[in-house]
Coordinates of C-alpha atoms in Angstrom, one line a residue:
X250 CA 261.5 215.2 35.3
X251 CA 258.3 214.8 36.1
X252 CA 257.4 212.7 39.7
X253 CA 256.1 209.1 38.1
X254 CA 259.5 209.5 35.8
X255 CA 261.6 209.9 38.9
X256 CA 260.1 206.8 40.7
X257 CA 260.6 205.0 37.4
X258 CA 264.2 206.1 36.6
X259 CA 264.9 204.6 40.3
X260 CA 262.9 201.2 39.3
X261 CA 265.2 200.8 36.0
X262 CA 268.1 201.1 38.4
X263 CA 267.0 198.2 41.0
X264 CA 268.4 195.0 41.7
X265 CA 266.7 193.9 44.6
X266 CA 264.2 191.3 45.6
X267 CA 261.9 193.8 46.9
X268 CA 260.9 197.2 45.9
X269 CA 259.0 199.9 48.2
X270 CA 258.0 203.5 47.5
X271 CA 258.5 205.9 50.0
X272 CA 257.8 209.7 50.8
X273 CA 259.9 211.6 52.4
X274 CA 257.6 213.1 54.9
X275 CA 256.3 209.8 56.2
X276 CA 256.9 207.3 59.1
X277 CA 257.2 203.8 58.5
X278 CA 256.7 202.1 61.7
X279 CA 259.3 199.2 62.4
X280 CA 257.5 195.8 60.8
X281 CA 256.4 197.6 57.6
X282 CA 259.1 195.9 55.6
X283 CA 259.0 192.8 57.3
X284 CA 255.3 192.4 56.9
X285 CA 254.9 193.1 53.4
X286 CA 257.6 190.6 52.9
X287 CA 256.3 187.6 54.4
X288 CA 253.1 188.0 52.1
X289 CA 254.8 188.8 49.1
X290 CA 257.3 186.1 49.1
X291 CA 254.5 183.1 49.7
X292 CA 253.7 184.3 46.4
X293 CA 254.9 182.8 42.9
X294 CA 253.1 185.6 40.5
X295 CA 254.2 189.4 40.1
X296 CA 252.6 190.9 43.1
X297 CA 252.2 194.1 44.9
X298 CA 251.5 194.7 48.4
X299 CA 249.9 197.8 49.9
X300 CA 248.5 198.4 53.6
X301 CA 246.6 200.9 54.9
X302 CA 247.7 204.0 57.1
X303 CA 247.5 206.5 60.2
X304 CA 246.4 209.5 59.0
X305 CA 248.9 212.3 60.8
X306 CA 248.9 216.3 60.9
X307 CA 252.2 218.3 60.6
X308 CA 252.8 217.8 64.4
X309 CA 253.0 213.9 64.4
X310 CA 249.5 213.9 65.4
X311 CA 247.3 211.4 64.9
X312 CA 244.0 212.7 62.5
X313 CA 242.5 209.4 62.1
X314 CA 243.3 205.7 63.2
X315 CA 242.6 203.6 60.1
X316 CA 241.3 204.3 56.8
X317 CA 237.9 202.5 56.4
X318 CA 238.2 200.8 52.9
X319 CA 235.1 200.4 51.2
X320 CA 236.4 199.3 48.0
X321 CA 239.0 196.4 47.3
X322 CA 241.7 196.1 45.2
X323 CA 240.7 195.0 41.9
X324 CA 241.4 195.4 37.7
X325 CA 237.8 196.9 37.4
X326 CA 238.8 199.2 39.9
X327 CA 242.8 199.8 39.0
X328 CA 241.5 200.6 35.4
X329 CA 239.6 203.7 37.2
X330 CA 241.4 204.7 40.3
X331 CA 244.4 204.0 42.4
X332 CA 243.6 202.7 45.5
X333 CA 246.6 201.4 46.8
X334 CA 248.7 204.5 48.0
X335 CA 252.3 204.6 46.6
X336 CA 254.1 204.9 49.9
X337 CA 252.3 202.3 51.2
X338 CA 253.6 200.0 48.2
X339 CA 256.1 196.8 48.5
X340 CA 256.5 194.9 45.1
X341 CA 258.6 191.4 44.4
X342 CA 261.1 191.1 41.8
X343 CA 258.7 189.2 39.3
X344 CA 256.8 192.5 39.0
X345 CA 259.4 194.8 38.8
X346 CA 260.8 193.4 36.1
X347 CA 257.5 193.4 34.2
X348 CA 257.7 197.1 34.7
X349 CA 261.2 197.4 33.4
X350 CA 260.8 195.7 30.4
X351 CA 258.2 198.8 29.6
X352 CA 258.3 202.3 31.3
X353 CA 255.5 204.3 30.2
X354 CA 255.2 207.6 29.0
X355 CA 251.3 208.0 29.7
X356 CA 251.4 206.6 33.2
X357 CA 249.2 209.2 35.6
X358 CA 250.6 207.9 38.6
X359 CA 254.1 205.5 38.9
X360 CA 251.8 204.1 41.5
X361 CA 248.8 203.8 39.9
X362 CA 250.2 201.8 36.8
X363 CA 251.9 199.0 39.1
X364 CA 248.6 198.8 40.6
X365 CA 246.8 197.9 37.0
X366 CA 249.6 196.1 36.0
X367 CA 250.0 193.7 39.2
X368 CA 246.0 193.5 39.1
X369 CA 245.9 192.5 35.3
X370 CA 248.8 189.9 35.3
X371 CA 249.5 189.1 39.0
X372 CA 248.5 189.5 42.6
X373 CA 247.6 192.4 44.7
X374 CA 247.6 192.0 48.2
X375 CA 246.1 194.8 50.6
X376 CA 246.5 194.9 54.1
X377 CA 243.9 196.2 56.3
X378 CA 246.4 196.3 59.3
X379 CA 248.1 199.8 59.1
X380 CA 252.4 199.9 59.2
X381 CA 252.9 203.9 58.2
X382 CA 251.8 207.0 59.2
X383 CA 250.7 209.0 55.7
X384 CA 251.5 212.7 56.8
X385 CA 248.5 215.4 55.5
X386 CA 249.3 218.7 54.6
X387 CA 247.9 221.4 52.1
X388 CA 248.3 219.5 49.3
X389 CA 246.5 216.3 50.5
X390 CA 244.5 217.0 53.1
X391 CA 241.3 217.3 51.5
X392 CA 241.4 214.1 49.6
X393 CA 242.4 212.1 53.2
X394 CA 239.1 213.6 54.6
X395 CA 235.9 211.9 56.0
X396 CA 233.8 214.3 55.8
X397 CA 231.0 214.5 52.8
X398 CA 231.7 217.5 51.5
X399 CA 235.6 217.1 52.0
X400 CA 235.4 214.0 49.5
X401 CA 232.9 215.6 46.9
X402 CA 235.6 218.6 46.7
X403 CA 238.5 216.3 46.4
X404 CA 236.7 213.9 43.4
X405 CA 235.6 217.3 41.5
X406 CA 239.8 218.3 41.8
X407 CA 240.8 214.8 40.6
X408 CA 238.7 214.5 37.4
X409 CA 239.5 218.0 36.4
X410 CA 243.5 217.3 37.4
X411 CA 243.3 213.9 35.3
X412 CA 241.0 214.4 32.4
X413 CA 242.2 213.0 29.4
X414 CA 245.0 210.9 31.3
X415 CA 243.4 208.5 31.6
X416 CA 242.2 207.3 28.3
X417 CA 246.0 207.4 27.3
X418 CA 247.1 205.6 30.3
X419 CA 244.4 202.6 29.3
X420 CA 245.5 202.6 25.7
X421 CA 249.6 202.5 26.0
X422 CA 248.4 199.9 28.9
X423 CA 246.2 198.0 26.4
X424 CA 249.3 198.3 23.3
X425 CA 251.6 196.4 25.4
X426 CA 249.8 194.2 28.1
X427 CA 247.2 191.7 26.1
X428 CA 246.1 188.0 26.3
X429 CA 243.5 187.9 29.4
X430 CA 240.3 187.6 27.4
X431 CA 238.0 188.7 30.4
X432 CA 239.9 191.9 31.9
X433 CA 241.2 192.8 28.2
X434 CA 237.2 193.5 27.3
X435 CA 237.0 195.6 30.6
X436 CA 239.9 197.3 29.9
X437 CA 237.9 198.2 26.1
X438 CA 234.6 199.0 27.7
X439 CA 236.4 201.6 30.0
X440 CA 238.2 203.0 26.8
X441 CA 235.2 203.6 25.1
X442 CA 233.5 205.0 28.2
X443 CA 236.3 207.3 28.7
X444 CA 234.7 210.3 27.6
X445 CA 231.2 209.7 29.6
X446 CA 232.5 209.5 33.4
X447 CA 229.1 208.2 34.6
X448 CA 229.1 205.7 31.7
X449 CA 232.4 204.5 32.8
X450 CA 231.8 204.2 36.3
X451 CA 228.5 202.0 35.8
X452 CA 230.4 199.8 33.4
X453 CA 233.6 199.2 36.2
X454 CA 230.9 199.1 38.8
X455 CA 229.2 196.1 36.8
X456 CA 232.5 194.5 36.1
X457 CA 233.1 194.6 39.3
X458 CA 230.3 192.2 40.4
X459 CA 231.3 189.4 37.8

């Protein structure tokens, strides 16, 4: 079973008010829970909350304080990337039972589709205060990086990784989610983009502004 299947398998089996990812190799730090549940429950719509993180080596050692976010959450930007890292993630009931009523079988990331799906039909709030501490390692360590050429190395790795996913995550998204005129011609443009990466990223980029 692949990793998004595993985190939805565990969804389908939920009761609970509240919903948050977690990795195994992470801290949470004490308030995390509480936090994310004083936001989310002031609201009525599906929503997703997500914060941002302490950036820690193998050793418990802190790499980097905060993550500076340049870009903010968005369904321009959810059609494109994921943003809002998984473990970070705390969802109310209203959007996990959106997701139940459709698991996907194209999703690239569990994560990344209740991102699009909170931004397209709900809330998404994102916390600049940080309430974990997102462990790097050899498999992530590049994509957590400052540095120029660190980030131009990890981007090259995560077209390459996702090419193709994409467009079928967009289109099973578009099959069963419909009825917001505005973000449903986004969600188009991006399909038709799919193939031309700079194309799409001008079109979210210009979406983005409106």
């Amino acid at each position: 079973m692949e990793l998004q299947q595993a985190f939805f398998s565990l969804i389908e089996k939920s009761n609970s008010d509240y919903i948050a990812f977690a990795d195994q190799d992470d801290i949470w730090l004490p308030q995390k829970i509480e936090v994310a549940v004083q936001k989310l429950e002031k609201r009525e719509k599906p929503a997703l909350y997500a914060c941002n993180k302490v950036l820690i080596d193998k050793n418990d050692d802190i790499i980097k304080e905060n993550n500076k976010r340049e870009k903010q959450p968005s369904f321009s930007n959810a059609l494109v990337e994921s943003i809002c890292t998984g473990c970070t993630i705390v969802m109310n009931k209203r959007l996990v039972d959106l997701i139940k009523g459709h698991i996907p079988d194209q999703a690239v990331l569990h994560d990344w589709w209740c991102y699009l799906l909170s931004a397209y039909i709900g809330d998404v709030i994102y916390d600049k205060e940080a309430y974990i501490w997102y462990r790097q390692h050899g498999g992530n360590v590049v994509g957590a990086s400052d540095h120029i050429w660190g980030k131009i190395k990890y981007n090259v790795k995560y077209i390459l990784k996702n090419r193709g996913k994409l467009g079928k995550q967009l289109n099973e998204f578009h099959a069963v989610y419909y009825g917001e005129e505005k973000k449903d011609k986004q969600l188009q443009r991006v399909i038709a983009a799919d193939k031309f990466p700079k194309k799409r990223q001008a079109v979210t980029e210009s979406d983005s502004g409106r």
